[in-house]
Short mmCIF file of C-alpha atoms and ligand atoms in Angstrom, two decimals:
data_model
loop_
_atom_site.label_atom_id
_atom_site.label_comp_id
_atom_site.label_asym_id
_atom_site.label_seq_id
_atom_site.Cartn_x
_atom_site.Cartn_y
_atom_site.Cartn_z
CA UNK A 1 -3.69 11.98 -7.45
CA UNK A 2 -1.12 9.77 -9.17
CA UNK A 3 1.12 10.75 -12.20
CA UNK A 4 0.56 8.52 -15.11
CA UNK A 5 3.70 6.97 -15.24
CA UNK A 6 3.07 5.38 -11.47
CA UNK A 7 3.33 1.91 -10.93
CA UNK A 8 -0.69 0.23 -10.42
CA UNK A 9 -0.67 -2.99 -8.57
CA UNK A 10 -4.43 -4.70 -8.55
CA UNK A 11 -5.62 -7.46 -6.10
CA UNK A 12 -8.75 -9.27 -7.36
CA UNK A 13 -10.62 -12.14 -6.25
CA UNK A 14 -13.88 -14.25 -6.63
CA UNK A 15 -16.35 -11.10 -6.57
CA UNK A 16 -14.56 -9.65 -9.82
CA UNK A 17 -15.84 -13.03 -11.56
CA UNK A 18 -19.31 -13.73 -9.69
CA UNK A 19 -21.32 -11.64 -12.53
CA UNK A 20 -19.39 -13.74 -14.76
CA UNK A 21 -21.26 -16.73 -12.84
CA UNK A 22 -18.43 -18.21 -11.00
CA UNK A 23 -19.54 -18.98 -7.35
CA UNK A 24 -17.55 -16.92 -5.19
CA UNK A 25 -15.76 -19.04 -1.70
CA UNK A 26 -17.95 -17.11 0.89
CA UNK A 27 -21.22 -16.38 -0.48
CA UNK A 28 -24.53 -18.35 -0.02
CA UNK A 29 -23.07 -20.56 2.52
CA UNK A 30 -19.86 -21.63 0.72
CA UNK A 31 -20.59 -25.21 0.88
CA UNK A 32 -19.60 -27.69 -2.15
CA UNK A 33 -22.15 -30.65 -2.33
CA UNK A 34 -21.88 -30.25 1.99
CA UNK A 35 -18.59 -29.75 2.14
CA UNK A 36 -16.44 -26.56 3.04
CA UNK A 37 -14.17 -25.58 0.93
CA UNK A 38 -11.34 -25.67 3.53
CA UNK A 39 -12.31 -29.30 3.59
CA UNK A 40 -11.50 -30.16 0.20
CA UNK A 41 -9.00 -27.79 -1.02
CA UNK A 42 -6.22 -29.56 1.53
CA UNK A 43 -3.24 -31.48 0.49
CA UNK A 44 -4.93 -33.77 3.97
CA UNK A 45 -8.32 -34.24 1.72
CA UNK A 46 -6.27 -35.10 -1.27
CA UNK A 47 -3.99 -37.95 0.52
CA UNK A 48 -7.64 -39.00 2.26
CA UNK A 49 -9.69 -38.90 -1.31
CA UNK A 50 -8.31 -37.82 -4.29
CA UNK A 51 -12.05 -38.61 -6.37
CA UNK A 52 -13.70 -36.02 -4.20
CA UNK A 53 -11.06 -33.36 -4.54
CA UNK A 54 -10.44 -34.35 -8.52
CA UNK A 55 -14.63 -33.93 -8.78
CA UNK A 56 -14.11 -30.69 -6.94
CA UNK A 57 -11.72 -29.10 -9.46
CA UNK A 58 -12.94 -31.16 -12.45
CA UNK A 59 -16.82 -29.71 -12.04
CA UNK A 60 -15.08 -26.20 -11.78
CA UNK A 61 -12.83 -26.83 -14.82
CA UNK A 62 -15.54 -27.99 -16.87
CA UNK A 63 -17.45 -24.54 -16.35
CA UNK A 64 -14.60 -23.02 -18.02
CA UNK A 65 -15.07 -24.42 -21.08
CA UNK A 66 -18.75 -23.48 -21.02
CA UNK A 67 -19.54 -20.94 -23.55
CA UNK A 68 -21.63 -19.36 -20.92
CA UNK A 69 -19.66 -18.27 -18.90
CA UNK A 70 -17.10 -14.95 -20.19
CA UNK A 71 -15.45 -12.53 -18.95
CA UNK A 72 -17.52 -9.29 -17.65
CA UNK A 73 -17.11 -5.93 -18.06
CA UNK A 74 -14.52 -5.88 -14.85
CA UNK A 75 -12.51 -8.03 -16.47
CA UNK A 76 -12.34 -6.25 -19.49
CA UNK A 77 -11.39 -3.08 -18.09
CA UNK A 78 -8.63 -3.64 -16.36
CA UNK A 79 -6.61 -5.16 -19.61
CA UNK A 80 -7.89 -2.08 -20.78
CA UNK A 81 -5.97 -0.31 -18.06
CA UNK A 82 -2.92 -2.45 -18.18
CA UNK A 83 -2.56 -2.03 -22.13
CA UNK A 84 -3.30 1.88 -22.08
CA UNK A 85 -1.91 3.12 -18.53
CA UNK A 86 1.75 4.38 -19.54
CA UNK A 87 3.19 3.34 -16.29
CA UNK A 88 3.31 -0.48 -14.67
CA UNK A 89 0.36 -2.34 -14.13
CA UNK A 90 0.34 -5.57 -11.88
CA UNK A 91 -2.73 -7.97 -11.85
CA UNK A 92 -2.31 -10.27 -8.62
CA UNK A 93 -5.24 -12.72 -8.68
CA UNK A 94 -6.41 -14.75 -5.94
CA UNK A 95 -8.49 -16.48 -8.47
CA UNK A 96 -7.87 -19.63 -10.71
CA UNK A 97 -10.23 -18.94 -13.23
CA UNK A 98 -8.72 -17.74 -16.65
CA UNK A 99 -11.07 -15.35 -16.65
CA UNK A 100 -8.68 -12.04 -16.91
CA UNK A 101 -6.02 -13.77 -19.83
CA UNK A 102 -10.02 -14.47 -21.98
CA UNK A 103 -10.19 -10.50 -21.29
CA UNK A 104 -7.06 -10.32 -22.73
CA UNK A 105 -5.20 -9.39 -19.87
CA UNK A 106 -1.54 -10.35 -20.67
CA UNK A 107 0.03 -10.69 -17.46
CA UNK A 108 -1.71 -12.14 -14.40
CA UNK A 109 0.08 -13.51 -11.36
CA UNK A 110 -2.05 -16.42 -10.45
CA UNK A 111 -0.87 -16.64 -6.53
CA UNK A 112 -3.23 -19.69 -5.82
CA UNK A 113 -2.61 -21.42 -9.33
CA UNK A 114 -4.76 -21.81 -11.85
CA UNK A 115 -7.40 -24.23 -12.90
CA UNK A 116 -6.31 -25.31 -16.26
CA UNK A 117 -3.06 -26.22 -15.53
CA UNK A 118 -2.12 -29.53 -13.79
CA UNK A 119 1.15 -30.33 -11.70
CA UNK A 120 2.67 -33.48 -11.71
CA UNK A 121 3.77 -34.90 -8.35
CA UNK A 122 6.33 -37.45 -9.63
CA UNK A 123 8.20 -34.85 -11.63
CA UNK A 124 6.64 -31.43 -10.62
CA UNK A 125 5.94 -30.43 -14.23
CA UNK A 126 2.64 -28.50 -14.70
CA UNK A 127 1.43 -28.40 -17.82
CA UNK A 128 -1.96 -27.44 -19.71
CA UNK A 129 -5.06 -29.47 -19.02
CA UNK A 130 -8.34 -28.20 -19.87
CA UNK A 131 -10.53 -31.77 -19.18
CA UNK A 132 -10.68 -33.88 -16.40
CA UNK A 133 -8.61 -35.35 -13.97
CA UNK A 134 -8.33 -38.71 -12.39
CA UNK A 135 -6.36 -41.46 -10.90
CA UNK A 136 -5.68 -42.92 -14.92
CA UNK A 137 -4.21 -39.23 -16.14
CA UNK A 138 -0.83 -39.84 -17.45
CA UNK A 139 1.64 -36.70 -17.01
CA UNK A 140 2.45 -35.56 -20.53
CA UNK A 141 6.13 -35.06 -19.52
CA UNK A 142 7.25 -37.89 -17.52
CA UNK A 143 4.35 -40.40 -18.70
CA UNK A 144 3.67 -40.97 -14.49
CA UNK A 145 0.01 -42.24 -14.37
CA UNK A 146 -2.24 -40.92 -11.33
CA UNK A 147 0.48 -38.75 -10.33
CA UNK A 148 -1.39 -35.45 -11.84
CA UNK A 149 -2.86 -32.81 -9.32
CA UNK A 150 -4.21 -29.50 -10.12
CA UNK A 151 -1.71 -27.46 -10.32
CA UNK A 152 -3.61 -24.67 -7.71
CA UNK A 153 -2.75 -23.86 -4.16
CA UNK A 154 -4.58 -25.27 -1.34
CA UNK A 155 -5.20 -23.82 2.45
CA UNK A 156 -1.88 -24.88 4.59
CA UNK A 157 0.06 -24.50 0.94
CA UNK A 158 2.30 -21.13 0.00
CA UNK A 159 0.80 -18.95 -2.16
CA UNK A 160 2.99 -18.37 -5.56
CA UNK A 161 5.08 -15.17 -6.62
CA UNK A 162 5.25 -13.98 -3.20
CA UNK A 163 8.66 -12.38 -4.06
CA UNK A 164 7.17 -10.42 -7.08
CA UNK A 165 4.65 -9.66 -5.10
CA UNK A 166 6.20 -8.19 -2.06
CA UNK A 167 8.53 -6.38 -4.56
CA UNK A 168 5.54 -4.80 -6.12
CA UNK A 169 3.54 -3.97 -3.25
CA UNK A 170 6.34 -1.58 -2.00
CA UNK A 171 6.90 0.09 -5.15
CA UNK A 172 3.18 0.49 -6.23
CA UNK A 173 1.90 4.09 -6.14
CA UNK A 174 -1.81 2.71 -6.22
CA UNK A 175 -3.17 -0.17 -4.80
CA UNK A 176 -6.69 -1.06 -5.88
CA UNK A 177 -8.68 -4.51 -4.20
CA UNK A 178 -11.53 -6.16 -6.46
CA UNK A 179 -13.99 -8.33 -5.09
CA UNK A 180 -12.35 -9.76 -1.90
CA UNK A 181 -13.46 -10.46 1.28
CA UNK A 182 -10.07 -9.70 3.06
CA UNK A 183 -10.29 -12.99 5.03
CA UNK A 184 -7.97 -14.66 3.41
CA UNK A 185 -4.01 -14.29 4.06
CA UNK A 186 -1.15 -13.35 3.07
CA UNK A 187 -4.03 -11.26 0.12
CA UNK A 188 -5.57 -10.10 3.03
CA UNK A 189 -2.59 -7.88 4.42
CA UNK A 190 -1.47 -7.08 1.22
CA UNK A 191 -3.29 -3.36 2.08
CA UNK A 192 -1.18 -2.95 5.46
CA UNK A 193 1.92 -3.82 3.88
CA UNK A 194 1.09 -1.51 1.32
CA UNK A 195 0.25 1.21 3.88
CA UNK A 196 3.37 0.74 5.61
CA UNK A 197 5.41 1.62 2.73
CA UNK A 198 3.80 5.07 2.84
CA UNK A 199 3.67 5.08 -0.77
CA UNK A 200 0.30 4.63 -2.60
CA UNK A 201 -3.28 5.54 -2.43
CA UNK A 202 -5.43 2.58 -1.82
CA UNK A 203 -9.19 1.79 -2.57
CA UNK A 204 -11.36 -0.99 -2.32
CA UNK A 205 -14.05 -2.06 -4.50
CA UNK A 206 -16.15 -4.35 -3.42
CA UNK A 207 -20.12 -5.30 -2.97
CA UNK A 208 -19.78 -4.76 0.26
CA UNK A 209 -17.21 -3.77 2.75
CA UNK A 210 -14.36 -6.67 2.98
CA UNK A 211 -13.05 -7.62 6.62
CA UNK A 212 -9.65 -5.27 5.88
CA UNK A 213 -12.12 -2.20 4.65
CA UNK A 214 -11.06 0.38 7.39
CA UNK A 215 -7.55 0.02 6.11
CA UNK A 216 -7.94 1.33 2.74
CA UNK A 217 -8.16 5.13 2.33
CA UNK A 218 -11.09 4.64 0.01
CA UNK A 219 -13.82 2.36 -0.68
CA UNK A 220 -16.51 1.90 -3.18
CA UNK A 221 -19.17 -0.20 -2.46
CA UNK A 222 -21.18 -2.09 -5.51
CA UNK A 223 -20.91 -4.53 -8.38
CA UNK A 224 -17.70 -4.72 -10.02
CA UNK A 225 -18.68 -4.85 -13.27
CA UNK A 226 -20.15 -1.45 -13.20
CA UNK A 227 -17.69 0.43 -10.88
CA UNK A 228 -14.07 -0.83 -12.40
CA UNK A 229 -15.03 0.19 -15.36
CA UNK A 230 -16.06 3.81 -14.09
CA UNK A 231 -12.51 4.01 -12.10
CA UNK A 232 -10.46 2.49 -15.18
CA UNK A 233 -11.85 5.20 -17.34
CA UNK A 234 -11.82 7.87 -14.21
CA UNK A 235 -7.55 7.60 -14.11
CA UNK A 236 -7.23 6.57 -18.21
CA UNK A 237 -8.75 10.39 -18.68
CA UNK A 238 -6.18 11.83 -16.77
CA UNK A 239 -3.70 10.06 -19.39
CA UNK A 240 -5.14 12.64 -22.20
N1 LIG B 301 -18.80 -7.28 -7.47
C1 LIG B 301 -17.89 -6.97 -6.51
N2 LIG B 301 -17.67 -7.72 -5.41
C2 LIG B 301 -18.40 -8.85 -5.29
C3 LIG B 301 -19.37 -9.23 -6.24
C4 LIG B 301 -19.55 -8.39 -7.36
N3 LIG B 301 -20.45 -8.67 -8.31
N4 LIG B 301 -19.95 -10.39 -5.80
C5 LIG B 301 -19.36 -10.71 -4.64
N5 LIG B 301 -18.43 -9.78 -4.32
C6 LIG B 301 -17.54 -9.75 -3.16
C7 LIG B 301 -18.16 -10.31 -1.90
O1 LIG B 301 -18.83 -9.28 -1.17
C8 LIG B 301 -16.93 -10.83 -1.16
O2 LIG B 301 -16.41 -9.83 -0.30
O3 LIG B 301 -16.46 -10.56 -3.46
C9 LIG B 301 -15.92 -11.11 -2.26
C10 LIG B 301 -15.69 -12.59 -2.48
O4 LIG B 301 -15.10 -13.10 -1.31
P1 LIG B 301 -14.68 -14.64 -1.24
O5 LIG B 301 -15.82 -15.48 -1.74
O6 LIG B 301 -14.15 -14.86 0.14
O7 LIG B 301 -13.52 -14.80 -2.31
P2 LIG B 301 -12.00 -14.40 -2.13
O8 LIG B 301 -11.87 -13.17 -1.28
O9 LIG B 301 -11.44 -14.34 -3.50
O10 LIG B 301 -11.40 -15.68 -1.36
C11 LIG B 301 -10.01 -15.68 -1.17
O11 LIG B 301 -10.15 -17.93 -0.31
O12 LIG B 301 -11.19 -19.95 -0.54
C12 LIG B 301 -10.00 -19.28 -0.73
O13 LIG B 301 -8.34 -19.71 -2.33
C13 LIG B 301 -9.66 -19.27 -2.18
O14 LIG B 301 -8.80 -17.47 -3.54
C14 LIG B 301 -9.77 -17.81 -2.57
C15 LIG B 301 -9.52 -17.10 -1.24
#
């Protein structure tokens, strides 16, 4: 059992926003109008056809403006957690939704970027952009026109934070995994590196069990939505 001043460090990813009706990578085929998502999400696909990538990330933009889809239940529990816990509480995200800062979440380390910001490659400024982009967007700080990408990070690319991250993952005294198929690296050994520390307690929740399940000490199988909210209040009652 952890003391409620211990450090928390969360790992979600796409299942935590699936009942929010985000299409996660690796369910129901993971194809994108035929094509794998490791086939568009490249800095190669980009240099080979910047409209198909740009369609990519403006279609899933656009479903974050649509009042439809919120944040669920999951999401709202853990900024529960992170405003009420008295001890740290670190939200890495594989995701590039803005699904947990809607939830009110305040801080959320985005390690694959995020999907309303865009990065500039003439000046490397990212900045806000909540509508499309295409080869006439004009970067709002150095006024470079088709030079805007979005400002996420694709397969052959380094994940963000990793400093903070590795920092964290040794001093955390629980390490919980949301809705993550493990498959993925470095997120994906995030759980050994944590168990080689020693340290922490880890669980995984997930719909079903992720490719890295036999390293956790404990696993809860079903919808996140339902069972975050049941372990957020679980550890917020021992805080009294
Ligand atoms: N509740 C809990 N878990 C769920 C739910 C749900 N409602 N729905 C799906 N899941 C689980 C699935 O069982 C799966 O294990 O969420 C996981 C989603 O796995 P992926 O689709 O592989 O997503 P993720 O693990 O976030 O992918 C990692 O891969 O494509 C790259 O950069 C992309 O960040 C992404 C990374």
């Amino acid at each position: 059992m952890i003391e409620p001043e211990a450090p928390i460090l969360i790992l979600t990813g796409a299942g935590i926003s699936a009942e929010s009706g985000l299409a996660t990578f690796r369910g129901g085929g993971g194809l994108w109008e035929g094509h794998r998502v490791e086939d568009v999400a490249t800095p190669e696909a980009f240099a080979r056809n910047p409209a198909l990538v740009q369609r990519f990330y403006n279609l899933r933009r656009a479903q974050l403006r649509d009042p439809a889809i919120r944040p669920n239940a999951a999401h709202r529990a853990l900024a529960k957690l992170e405003a009420t816990w008295p001890g740290p509480v670190t939200l890495v995200t594989q995701n590039i939704d803005d699904l947990h800062e809607r939830a009110g979440h305040r801080d959320v380390v985005h390690m694959h970027g995020a999907l309303n910001q865009a990065a500039c490659t003439a000046c490397d400024a990212e900045t806000s952009w909540l509508g499309d982009l295409d080869e006439s967007s004009r970067c709002p700080a150095c006024a470079a026109v088709g030079a805007l990408r979005p400002a996420v990070v694709w397969f052959g690319e380094i994940p963000q934070h990793l400093d903070r991250i590795a920092r964290e993952l040794a001093a955390c005294e629980l390490f919980v995994a949301i809705g993550t198929s493990g498959v993925v690296y470095p997120a994906a050994g995030f759980v050994a590196e944590v168990r080689a520390h020693g340290l922490a307690h880890t669980l995984e929740i997930n719909l079903e069990p992720s490719s890295v399940h036999s390293v956790f000490h404990e696993g809860r199988q079903g919808a996140a939505s339902t069972l975050v909210p049941a372990w957020v209040d679980e550890l917020l009652a021992r805080v009294g």
